[in-house]
mmCIF file of C-alpha atoms and ligand atoms in Angstrom:
data_model
loop_
_atom_site.group_PDB
_atom_site.id
_atom_site.type_symbol
_atom_site.label_atom_id
_atom_site.label_comp_id
_atom_site.label_asym_id
_atom_site.label_seq_id
_atom_site.Cartn_x
_atom_site.Cartn_y
_atom_site.Cartn_z
ATOM 1 C CA MET Y 1 -24.309 -64.912 -8.460
ATOM 2 C CA ILE Y 2 -23.093 -66.806 -12.296
ATOM 3 C CA ILE Y 3 -20.296 -64.499 -14.326
ATOM 4 C CA VAL Y 4 -19.723 -65.591 -17.541
ATOM 5 C CA MET Y 5 -16.597 -64.481 -19.339
ATOM 6 C CA ARG Y 6 -16.662 -63.316 -22.765
ATOM 7 C CA LYS Y 7 -15.449 -65.924 -25.223
ATOM 8 C CA GLY Y 8 -11.652 -65.497 -25.510
ATOM 9 C CA ALA Y 9 -11.157 -63.962 -22.783
ATOM 10 C CA ILE Y 10 -7.888 -64.464 -21.836
ATOM 11 C CA ASN Y 11 -6.780 -65.525 -17.833
ATOM 12 C CA GLY Y 12 -5.320 -62.207 -16.930
ATOM 13 C CA GLU Y 13 -9.217 -60.606 -17.081
ATOM 14 C CA LEU Y 14 -10.148 -64.090 -15.531
ATOM 15 C CA ASP Y 15 -7.793 -63.695 -12.621
ATOM 16 C CA ARG Y 16 -9.275 -60.348 -12.411
ATOM 17 C CA VAL Y 17 -12.515 -61.048 -11.324
ATOM 18 C CA VAL Y 18 -11.454 -64.175 -8.902
ATOM 19 C CA SER Y 19 -9.534 -61.993 -7.153
ATOM 20 C CA LEU Y 20 -12.671 -59.339 -7.195
ATOM 21 C CA ILE Y 21 -14.495 -62.272 -5.832
ATOM 22 C CA GLU Y 22 -12.134 -63.149 -3.083
ATOM 23 C CA ASP Y 23 -11.297 -59.970 -1.827
ATOM 24 C CA LEU Y 24 -15.161 -59.234 -1.090
ATOM 25 C CA GLY Y 25 -15.226 -62.289 0.960
ATOM 26 C CA ALA Y 26 -16.867 -64.469 -1.129
ATOM 27 C CA GLU Y 27 -15.492 -67.879 -3.326
ATOM 28 C CA ALA Y 28 -14.773 -68.435 -6.913
ATOM 29 C CA ASN Y 29 -15.771 -71.576 -8.985
ATOM 30 C CA VAL Y 30 -14.346 -71.575 -11.890
ATOM 31 C CA ASP Y 31 -15.538 -74.133 -15.093
ATOM 32 C CA TYR Y 32 -13.607 -73.990 -17.954
ATOM 33 C CA GLY Y 33 -16.315 -74.766 -20.198
ATOM 34 C CA VAL Y 34 -15.480 -75.279 -24.166
ATOM 35 C CA GLU Y 35 -16.812 -71.738 -25.469
ATOM 36 C CA HIS Y 36 -17.430 -69.816 -21.903
ATOM 37 C CA THR Y 37 -15.844 -70.045 -18.750
ATOM 38 C CA ILE Y 38 -18.223 -69.547 -16.118
ATOM 39 C CA VAL Y 39 -17.458 -67.895 -12.626
ATOM 40 C CA GLY Y 40 -19.487 -69.386 -10.096
ATOM 41 C CA ILE Y 41 -19.952 -67.066 -6.367
ATOM 42 C CA ARG Y 42 -20.313 -68.868 -3.106
ATOM 43 C CA SER Y 43 -21.454 -64.963 -1.611
ATOM 44 C CA GLY Y 44 -22.473 -66.760 1.959
ATOM 45 C CA LYS Y 45 -22.863 -63.532 3.922
ATOM 46 C CA HIS Y 46 -21.519 -61.125 1.796
ATOM 47 C CA ASN Y 47 -23.972 -59.443 -0.830
ATOM 48 C CA LEU Y 48 -22.250 -58.861 -4.371
ATOM 49 C CA ARG Y 49 -23.802 -56.700 -6.213
ATOM 50 C CA PRO Y 50 -24.372 -57.965 -10.223
ATOM 51 C CA GLU Y 51 -23.140 -54.159 -10.857
ATOM 52 C CA GLN Y 52 -19.546 -54.447 -9.359
ATOM 53 C CA PHE Y 53 -18.651 -57.273 -12.006
ATOM 54 C CA LYS Y 54 -20.219 -56.332 -15.444
ATOM 55 C CA PHE Y 55 -18.439 -53.939 -16.208
ATOM 56 C CA LEU Y 56 -15.136 -55.629 -16.122
ATOM 57 C CA PRO Y 57 -12.727 -56.361 -18.675
ATOM 58 C CA GLY Y 58 -13.761 -60.151 -20.475
ATOM 59 C CA VAL Y 59 -17.169 -60.025 -18.644
ATOM 60 C CA GLU Y 60 -19.794 -61.125 -20.649
ATOM 61 C CA ASP Y 61 -22.980 -61.384 -18.422
ATOM 62 C CA VAL Y 62 -23.950 -61.412 -14.961
ATOM 63 C CA ILE Y 63 -27.153 -63.988 -14.030
ATOM 64 C CA ARG Y 64 -28.591 -63.206 -10.725
ATOM 65 C CA ILE Y 65 -29.657 -66.576 -8.886
ATOM 66 C CA LEU Y 66 -31.121 -65.591 -5.594
ATOM 67 C CA LYS Y 67 -33.353 -62.378 -5.306
ATOM 68 C CA PRO Y 68 -32.215 -58.671 -4.395
ATOM 69 C CA TYR Y 69 -34.630 -59.104 -1.918
ATOM 70 C CA LYS Y 70 -34.335 -61.466 0.903
ATOM 71 C CA LEU Y 71 -35.971 -60.785 3.402
ATOM 72 C CA ALA Y 72 -39.408 -60.652 1.466
ATOM 73 C CA SER Y 73 -38.802 -63.587 -0.095
ATOM 74 C CA ARG Y 74 -40.096 -67.336 0.393
ATOM 75 C CA THR Y 75 -36.569 -67.929 -0.061
ATOM 76 C CA PHE Y 76 -35.644 -67.366 3.020
ATOM 77 C CA HIS Y 77 -39.097 -67.299 4.570
ATOM 78 C CA PRO Y 78 -40.896 -70.506 2.732
ATOM 79 C CA ARG Y 79 -43.757 -69.933 5.627
ATOM 80 C CA ASP Y 80 -46.915 -67.676 4.941
ATOM 81 C CA THR Y 81 -46.698 -64.311 7.344
ATOM 82 C CA VAL Y 82 -49.940 -63.503 9.270
ATOM 83 C CA VAL Y 83 -50.530 -60.014 9.971
ATOM 84 C CA GLN Y 84 -53.170 -59.456 12.730
ATOM 85 C CA LEU Y 85 -55.496 -56.415 13.974
ATOM 86 C CA GLY Y 86 -57.761 -56.554 15.612
ATOM 87 C CA MET Y 87 -59.802 -59.729 14.542
ATOM 88 C CA ALA Y 88 -58.139 -59.401 10.892
ATOM 89 C CA GLU Y 89 -55.508 -62.259 9.974
ATOM 90 C CA PHE Y 90 -54.283 -61.601 6.790
ATOM 91 C CA GLY Y 91 -52.452 -64.433 5.311
ATOM 92 C CA ASN Y 92 -53.876 -66.965 7.168
ATOM 93 C CA GLY Y 93 -56.213 -68.161 4.921
ATOM 94 C CA ARG Y 94 -58.924 -65.962 4.966
ATOM 95 C CA LEU Y 95 -60.307 -63.188 3.085
ATOM 96 C CA GLU Y 96 -60.198 -59.553 4.491
ATOM 97 C CA ILE Y 97 -62.086 -56.590 3.821
ATOM 98 C CA ILE Y 98 -60.590 -53.210 4.651
ATOM 99 C CA ALA Y 99 -63.077 -50.723 3.778
ATOM 100 C CA GLY Y 100 -63.725 -46.833 4.371
ATOM 101 C CA PRO Y 101 -64.055 -43.004 2.726
ATOM 102 C CA CYS Y 102 -61.187 -42.203 0.402
ATOM 103 C CA SER Y 103 -61.004 -39.208 3.243
ATOM 104 C CA VAL Y 104 -61.968 -38.907 6.673
ATOM 105 C CA GLU Y 105 -64.175 -35.889 6.370
ATOM 106 C CA ASN Y 106 -66.772 -35.518 9.514
ATOM 107 C CA ARG Y 107 -67.407 -37.057 12.353
ATOM 108 C CA GLU Y 108 -70.830 -38.622 10.923
ATOM 109 C CA GLN Y 109 -69.485 -39.985 8.067
ATOM 110 C CA ILE Y 110 -67.161 -41.785 9.569
ATOM 111 C CA VAL Y 111 -68.497 -43.342 12.449
ATOM 112 C CA GLU Y 112 -71.600 -43.982 10.181
ATOM 113 C CA THR Y 113 -69.153 -45.663 7.028
ATOM 114 C CA ALA Y 114 -67.432 -47.619 10.441
ATOM 115 C CA LYS Y 115 -71.002 -48.755 11.746
ATOM 116 C CA SER Y 116 -72.249 -49.930 8.131
ATOM 117 C CA VAL Y 117 -68.863 -51.181 6.976
ATOM 118 C CA LYS Y 118 -68.256 -53.511 9.689
ATOM 119 C CA LYS Y 119 -72.059 -54.928 10.018
ATOM 120 C CA SER Y 120 -71.605 -56.352 6.152
ATOM 121 C CA GLY Y 121 -68.261 -57.656 6.891
ATOM 122 C CA ALA Y 122 -64.744 -55.390 7.108
ATOM 123 C CA GLY Y 123 -63.118 -55.701 10.006
ATOM 124 C CA VAL Y 124 -60.871 -52.510 9.309
ATOM 125 C CA LEU Y 125 -61.697 -49.374 8.996
ATOM 126 C CA ARG Y 126 -59.680 -46.832 6.219
ATOM 127 C CA GLY Y 127 -60.327 -43.476 5.971
ATOM 128 C CA GLY Y 128 -57.389 -40.344 4.220
ATOM 129 C CA ALA Y 129 -56.455 -37.903 7.563
ATOM 130 C CA PHE Y 130 -53.851 -36.750 5.409
ATOM 131 C CA LYS Y 131 -54.216 -37.194 1.653
ATOM 132 C CA PRO Y 132 -51.701 -36.912 -1.667
ATOM 133 C CA ARG Y 133 -53.562 -34.870 -3.888
ATOM 134 C CA SER Y 134 -53.012 -34.460 -7.600
ATOM 135 C CA SER Y 135 -53.993 -31.052 -7.468
ATOM 136 C CA PRO Y 136 -52.617 -28.698 -4.354
ATOM 137 C CA TYR Y 137 -56.194 -27.230 -4.352
ATOM 138 C CA SER Y 138 -58.625 -30.071 -4.105
ATOM 139 C CA PHE Y 139 -58.603 -30.723 -0.482
ATOM 140 C CA GLN Y 140 -55.651 -32.329 1.948
ATOM 141 C CA GLY Y 141 -57.152 -34.003 4.589
ATOM 142 C CA LEU Y 142 -58.709 -32.860 7.892
ATOM 143 C CA GLY Y 143 -54.774 -34.035 9.428
ATOM 144 C CA LYS Y 144 -54.754 -34.703 13.455
ATOM 145 C CA GLU Y 145 -58.326 -33.731 13.583
ATOM 146 C CA GLY Y 146 -59.192 -36.611 10.672
ATOM 147 C CA LEU Y 147 -56.765 -38.836 13.242
ATOM 148 C CA GLU Y 148 -58.758 -37.930 16.201
ATOM 149 C CA LEU Y 149 -62.174 -39.222 14.123
ATOM 150 C CA LEU Y 150 -60.801 -41.946 12.873
ATOM 151 C CA ALA Y 151 -60.024 -43.375 16.855
ATOM 152 C CA GLU Y 152 -63.797 -42.160 17.692
ATOM 153 C CA ALA Y 153 -64.808 -44.945 14.908
ATOM 154 C CA ARG Y 154 -62.884 -47.342 16.233
ATOM 155 C CA GLU Y 155 -63.907 -46.765 19.857
ATOM 156 C CA GLU Y 156 -67.864 -46.959 18.568
ATOM 157 C CA THR Y 157 -67.133 -50.013 16.000
ATOM 158 C CA GLY Y 158 -63.782 -51.583 17.709
ATOM 159 C CA LEU Y 159 -62.616 -51.873 14.202
ATOM 160 C CA PRO Y 160 -58.650 -50.793 14.125
ATOM 161 C CA VAL Y 161 -58.135 -48.587 11.896
ATOM 162 C CA VAL Y 162 -55.544 -47.955 8.901
ATOM 163 C CA THR Y 163 -54.436 -44.885 7.351
ATOM 164 C CA GLU Y 164 -52.249 -43.085 5.373
ATOM 165 C CA VAL Y 165 -48.604 -41.109 6.165
ATOM 166 C CA LEU Y 166 -47.108 -38.775 4.035
ATOM 167 C CA SER Y 167 -44.260 -37.400 5.573
ATOM 168 C CA ILE Y 168 -41.833 -38.547 8.486
ATOM 169 C CA ALA Y 169 -42.949 -35.289 10.431
ATOM 170 C CA ASN Y 170 -46.266 -36.787 11.144
ATOM 171 C CA ILE Y 171 -45.089 -40.910 12.025
ATOM 172 C CA GLU Y 172 -45.189 -39.762 15.586
ATOM 173 C CA LEU Y 173 -48.594 -38.398 15.425
ATOM 174 C CA ILE Y 174 -50.435 -41.042 13.055
ATOM 175 C CA ALA Y 175 -48.167 -43.411 15.545
ATOM 176 C CA GLU Y 176 -51.026 -42.826 18.214
ATOM 177 C CA TYR Y 177 -53.930 -42.858 16.226
ATOM 178 C CA ALA Y 178 -53.540 -45.750 13.630
ATOM 179 C CA ASP Y 179 -53.437 -49.100 14.023
ATOM 180 C CA MET Y 180 -51.149 -49.078 11.312
ATOM 181 C CA PHE Y 181 -49.729 -46.995 8.509
ATOM 182 C CA GLN Y 182 -50.308 -47.105 4.585
ATOM 183 C CA ILE Y 183 -48.156 -46.062 2.660
ATOM 184 C CA GLY Y 184 -49.492 -44.954 -0.951
ATOM 185 C CA ALA Y 185 -48.958 -45.428 -4.241
ATOM 186 C CA ARG Y 186 -47.001 -42.019 -4.659
ATOM 187 C CA ASN Y 187 -44.822 -42.379 -1.663
ATOM 188 C CA MET Y 188 -43.749 -46.649 -2.397
ATOM 189 C CA GLN Y 189 -40.401 -45.321 -3.151
ATOM 190 C CA ASN Y 190 -39.720 -42.868 -0.308
ATOM 191 C CA TYR Y 191 -36.840 -44.726 1.256
ATOM 192 C CA ASP Y 192 -36.685 -42.396 3.767
ATOM 193 C CA LEU Y 193 -40.192 -42.722 4.992
ATOM 194 C CA LEU Y 194 -39.932 -46.084 4.168
ATOM 195 C CA LYS Y 195 -37.274 -46.562 7.074
ATOM 196 C CA GLU Y 196 -38.503 -44.607 9.380
ATOM 197 C CA VAL Y 197 -41.947 -45.944 9.587
ATOM 198 C CA SER Y 198 -40.492 -49.255 9.454
ATOM 199 C CA GLY Y 199 -39.224 -48.731 13.503
ATOM 200 C CA VAL Y 200 -42.286 -47.965 14.787
ATOM 201 C CA GLY Y 201 -43.240 -51.254 15.982
ATOM 202 C CA LYS Y 202 -46.402 -51.018 13.962
ATOM 203 C CA PRO Y 203 -48.119 -53.256 11.064
ATOM 204 C CA VAL Y 204 -47.481 -51.243 7.211
ATOM 205 C CA PHE Y 205 -49.650 -51.663 4.751
ATOM 206 C CA ILE Y 206 -47.703 -50.371 1.191
ATOM 207 C CA LYS Y 207 -49.264 -49.720 -2.059
ATOM 208 C CA ARG Y 208 -47.391 -50.503 -5.044
ATOM 209 C CA GLY Y 209 -46.004 -47.032 -6.906
ATOM 210 C CA MET Y 210 -48.246 -46.847 -10.372
ATOM 211 C CA ALA Y 211 -45.220 -46.852 -12.284
ATOM 212 C CA ALA Y 212 -43.138 -49.861 -10.282
ATOM 213 C CA LYS Y 213 -42.731 -53.330 -10.892
ATOM 214 C CA ILE Y 214 -43.325 -56.172 -8.225
ATOM 215 C CA GLU Y 215 -39.894 -56.294 -7.602
ATOM 216 C CA ASP Y 216 -39.706 -52.624 -6.968
ATOM 217 C CA LEU Y 217 -42.842 -53.159 -4.814
ATOM 218 C CA LEU Y 218 -40.891 -55.960 -3.087
ATOM 219 C CA MET Y 219 -37.578 -54.082 -2.762
ATOM 220 C CA SER Y 220 -40.130 -51.508 -0.864
ATOM 221 C CA ALA Y 221 -41.426 -54.110 1.085
ATOM 222 C CA GLU Y 222 -37.348 -55.109 1.922
ATOM 223 C CA TYR Y 223 -36.744 -51.646 3.679
ATOM 224 C CA LEU Y 224 -40.060 -52.214 6.012
ATOM 225 C CA LEU Y 225 -38.126 -55.447 7.158
ATOM 226 C CA ASP Y 226 -34.694 -54.593 7.518
ATOM 227 C CA GLY Y 227 -35.518 -51.682 9.312
ATOM 228 C CA GLY Y 228 -37.501 -54.445 11.705
ATOM 229 C CA CYS Y 229 -41.139 -54.327 10.952
ATOM 230 C CA GLU Y 230 -42.483 -57.819 10.181
ATOM 231 C CA GLN Y 231 -45.605 -56.778 9.849
ATOM 232 C CA VAL Y 232 -46.265 -55.486 5.968
ATOM 233 C CA ILE Y 233 -48.834 -56.239 3.837
ATOM 234 C CA LEU Y 234 -48.354 -55.471 0.661
ATOM 235 C CA CYS Y 235 -51.206 -53.834 -1.988
ATOM 236 C CA GLU Y 236 -51.984 -54.158 -5.849
ATOM 237 C CA ARG Y 237 -53.950 -50.860 -6.597
ATOM 238 C CA GLY Y 238 -53.313 -51.057 -10.410
ATOM 239 C CA ILE Y 239 -50.868 -49.449 -12.284
ATOM 240 C CA ARG Y 240 -50.621 -46.871 -14.735
ATOM 241 C CA THR Y 241 -51.124 -48.459 -18.743
ATOM 242 C CA PHE Y 242 -51.668 -46.656 -22.242
ATOM 243 C CA GLU Y 243 -55.210 -47.688 -21.251
ATOM 244 C CA ASP Y 244 -57.309 -44.717 -20.186
ATOM 245 C CA ALA Y 245 -60.768 -46.541 -19.962
ATOM 246 C CA THR Y 246 -60.102 -46.965 -16.389
ATOM 247 C CA ARG Y 247 -58.396 -44.567 -13.468
ATOM 248 C CA ASN Y 248 -55.271 -47.657 -13.767
ATOM 249 C CA THR Y 249 -54.628 -51.231 -14.875
ATOM 250 C CA LEU Y 250 -55.441 -54.085 -12.003
ATOM 251 C CA ASP Y 251 -52.227 -55.886 -12.408
ATOM 252 C CA ILE Y 252 -54.271 -59.392 -11.213
ATOM 253 C CA THR Y 253 -51.382 -60.991 -12.572
ATOM 254 C CA ALA Y 254 -49.518 -59.327 -9.783
ATOM 255 C CA VAL Y 255 -51.475 -61.393 -6.886
ATOM 256 C CA PRO Y 256 -50.466 -65.042 -7.954
ATOM 257 C CA VAL Y 257 -46.629 -63.915 -8.862
ATOM 258 C CA LEU Y 258 -46.488 -61.849 -5.080
ATOM 259 C CA LYS Y 259 -47.626 -64.972 -3.086
ATOM 260 C CA LYS Y 260 -45.381 -67.166 -5.450
ATOM 261 C CA LEU Y 261 -42.545 -64.767 -4.770
ATOM 262 C CA SER Y 262 -43.253 -63.506 -1.190
ATOM 263 C CA HIS Y 263 -44.565 -65.156 2.363
ATOM 264 C CA LEU Y 264 -45.903 -61.282 2.725
ATOM 265 C CA PRO Y 265 -50.070 -61.007 2.818
ATOM 266 C CA VAL Y 266 -51.751 -59.498 -0.279
ATOM 267 C CA VAL Y 267 -54.366 -57.208 -0.625
ATOM 268 C CA VAL Y 268 -56.440 -55.915 -4.032
ATOM 269 C CA ASP Y 269 -57.580 -52.400 -3.820
ATOM 270 C CA PRO Y 270 -60.297 -52.398 -6.795
ATOM 271 C CA SER Y 271 -61.152 -49.082 -6.160
ATOM 272 C CA HIS Y 272 -58.360 -46.572 -6.960
ATOM 273 C CA ALA Y 273 -57.585 -48.862 -9.989
ATOM 274 C CA ALA Y 274 -61.295 -48.943 -11.546
ATOM 275 C CA GLY Y 275 -61.598 -45.602 -10.533
ATOM 276 C CA HIS Y 276 -64.949 -45.905 -10.996
ATOM 277 C CA THR Y 277 -68.057 -47.615 -9.352
ATOM 278 C CA ASP Y 278 -69.552 -49.970 -11.925
ATOM 279 C CA TYR Y 279 -66.322 -51.816 -12.460
ATOM 280 C CA VAL Y 280 -65.110 -52.032 -8.473
ATOM 281 C CA LYS Y 281 -67.381 -54.955 -7.733
ATOM 282 C CA SER Y 282 -66.228 -57.168 -10.928
ATOM 283 C CA LEU Y 283 -62.376 -56.923 -9.772
ATOM 284 C CA ALA Y 284 -63.352 -57.048 -6.499
ATOM 285 C CA LEU Y 285 -63.805 -60.804 -7.290
ATOM 286 C CA ALA Y 286 -61.993 -60.880 -10.008
ATOM 287 C CA GLY Y 287 -59.283 -60.356 -6.988
ATOM 288 C CA ILE Y 288 -60.571 -63.146 -4.458
ATOM 289 C CA ALA Y 289 -60.262 -65.805 -7.198
ATOM 290 C CA ALA Y 290 -56.761 -65.006 -8.266
ATOM 291 C CA GLY Y 291 -55.246 -65.481 -4.443
ATOM 292 C CA ALA Y 292 -55.632 -62.263 -2.623
ATOM 293 C CA ASP Y 293 -55.773 -62.221 1.029
ATOM 294 C CA GLY Y 294 -58.093 -59.751 1.419
ATOM 295 C CA LEU Y 295 -59.389 -56.258 -0.382
ATOM 296 C CA MET Y 296 -59.307 -52.792 -0.125
ATOM 297 C CA ILE Y 297 -62.453 -51.135 -0.430
ATOM 298 C CA GLU Y 298 -63.906 -47.223 -0.624
ATOM 299 C CA VAL Y 299 -67.124 -46.702 0.466
ATOM 300 C CA HIS Y 300 -68.922 -43.078 1.510
ATOM 301 C CA PRO Y 301 -72.603 -42.745 2.843
ATOM 302 C CA THR Y 302 -72.975 -39.814 -0.313
ATOM 303 C CA PRO Y 303 -70.547 -40.797 -2.621
ATOM 304 C CA GLU Y 304 -72.318 -37.883 -5.012
ATOM 305 C CA SER Y 305 -70.708 -35.514 -2.869
ATOM 306 C CA ALA Y 306 -67.413 -36.970 -1.028
ATOM 307 C CA MET Y 307 -64.326 -35.230 -1.013
ATOM 308 C CA SER Y 308 -62.133 -37.162 -2.741
ATOM 309 C CA ASP Y 309 -62.652 -40.155 -4.662
ATOM 310 C CA GLY Y 310 -66.941 -40.318 -4.771
ATOM 311 C CA GLN Y 311 -66.397 -41.570 -7.976
ATOM 312 C CA GLN Y 312 -65.513 -44.883 -8.153
ATOM 313 C CA SER Y 313 -66.898 -45.075 -3.990
ATOM 314 C CA LEU Y 314 -69.694 -47.554 -3.382
ATOM 315 C CA THR Y 315 -72.858 -46.492 -0.957
ATOM 316 C CA PHE Y 316 -73.640 -49.182 2.124
ATOM 317 C CA ASP Y 317 -75.834 -50.586 0.109
ATOM 318 C CA GLN Y 318 -73.406 -51.410 -2.947
ATOM 319 C CA PHE Y 319 -71.006 -52.356 0.057
ATOM 320 C CA GLU Y 320 -73.346 -55.276 1.337
ATOM 321 C CA ASN Y 321 -74.114 -56.641 -1.720
ATOM 322 C CA LEU Y 322 -70.455 -56.808 -2.812
ATOM 323 C CA MET Y 323 -69.679 -58.632 0.536
ATOM 324 C CA LYS Y 324 -72.432 -61.164 -0.249
ATOM 325 C CA ILE Y 325 -70.890 -62.049 -3.628
ATOM 326 C CA CYS Y 326 -67.249 -61.709 -2.425
ATOM 327 C CA ARG Y 327 -68.394 -64.782 0.387
ATOM 328 C CA SER Y 328 -69.465 -66.976 -2.818
ATOM 329 C CA VAL Y 329 -66.393 -66.184 -4.384
ATOM 330 C CA ALA Y 330 -64.003 -67.021 -1.217
ATOM 331 C CA ASP Y 331 -66.394 -69.850 -0.718
ATOM 332 C CA ALA Y 332 -65.369 -71.302 -3.910
ATOM 333 C CA VAL Y 333 -61.236 -71.101 -3.556
ATOM 334 C CA GLY Y 334 -61.067 -72.014 0.394
ATOM 335 C CA LYS Y 335 -61.269 -69.259 2.009
ATOM 336 C CA ASP Y 336 -63.784 -67.772 4.931
ATOM 337 C CA MET Y 337 -64.424 -64.337 5.496
HETATM 338 C C1 PEP R 401 -55.947 -43.858 -1.369
HETATM 339 O O1 PEP R 401 -56.064 -44.971 -0.471
HETATM 340 O O2 PEP R 401 -57.008 -42.831 -0.437
HETATM 341 C C2 PEP R 401 -54.927 -43.191 -2.139
HETATM 342 C C3 PEP R 401 -54.345 -42.324 -2.374
HETATM 343 O O3 PEP R 401 -54.607 -44.932 -2.401
HETATM 344 P P1 PEP R 401 -53.331 -45.102 -4.003
HETATM 345 O O4 PEP R 401 -52.006 -44.347 -2.800
HETATM 346 O O5 PEP R 401 -53.137 -46.217 -4.569
HETATM 347 O O6 PEP R 401 -53.764 -43.787 -4.979
HETATM 348 MN MN1 MN R 402 -59.130 -42.460 -2.637
#
């Protein structure tokens, strides 16, 4: 961190800044410039925050040099993290596919979907048992029964399963059935939930909040890493903008930015970004081209009768066709699928 003193700051103000730095266990290097005096801080293992200095008399600006997230950043962990889930390896130069319905609805629906998406090329099955719905009157998920059905689908196909955890109260139950926890967009900044989930010892798939900056997502990942979970996958699923022609706006730029800033694998969810089947293919292909390590796609045997997100879910045939085109794009950017 660097502290820029105000032009004309008096010696007492500088002394106060320097002694605070030293009191906090760090080292101060003062550079007396013609216009401004600059104080460089070597903080070592001491975690100093800009707010501790920003409002001191004589301070003009405090500039961070390193990112506020350490464990999630490439600075401290230059090599890509690989998250292994069954046969799928996120972050290992491959394109991995997570597919399945928005919600688990019944045995036939989830087992048939699992078989079909596996045949088309998916390596992980998704399906919500606890659903975060905008309306309390909408289908809230089958709960424990949904988890049991996911386990049956895994039994039938060998696909590992990912499902969303909404509350601390259900972590233990979900851990009995799921191979990976999903933290949804609405819970990305539920820090108590992140802390609890991070201690379970299972991978976590964390989706970007709809009003979250890239840095916010990385800070949430930092909670998971700090809590002892090293197997974290980041998901770009579209953010709220002024545009309302689609459900969300897929921030495709987030993919290369996240890949540059962090060692964690990045997955694009074109289904929740688009909100409509018509756009899922384009966004999926854009995600691969931008460098995503994987895709998460909603698939349903009969989208028109789905209990949630049918409008954005692909049929088995649509998914099969999409996988074929994905293979070409993955190949073009040097990724195996
Ligand atoms: C989902 O994956 O079904 C879901 C609810 O996603 P998001 O949290 O991105 O809205
Ligand atoms: Mn959904």
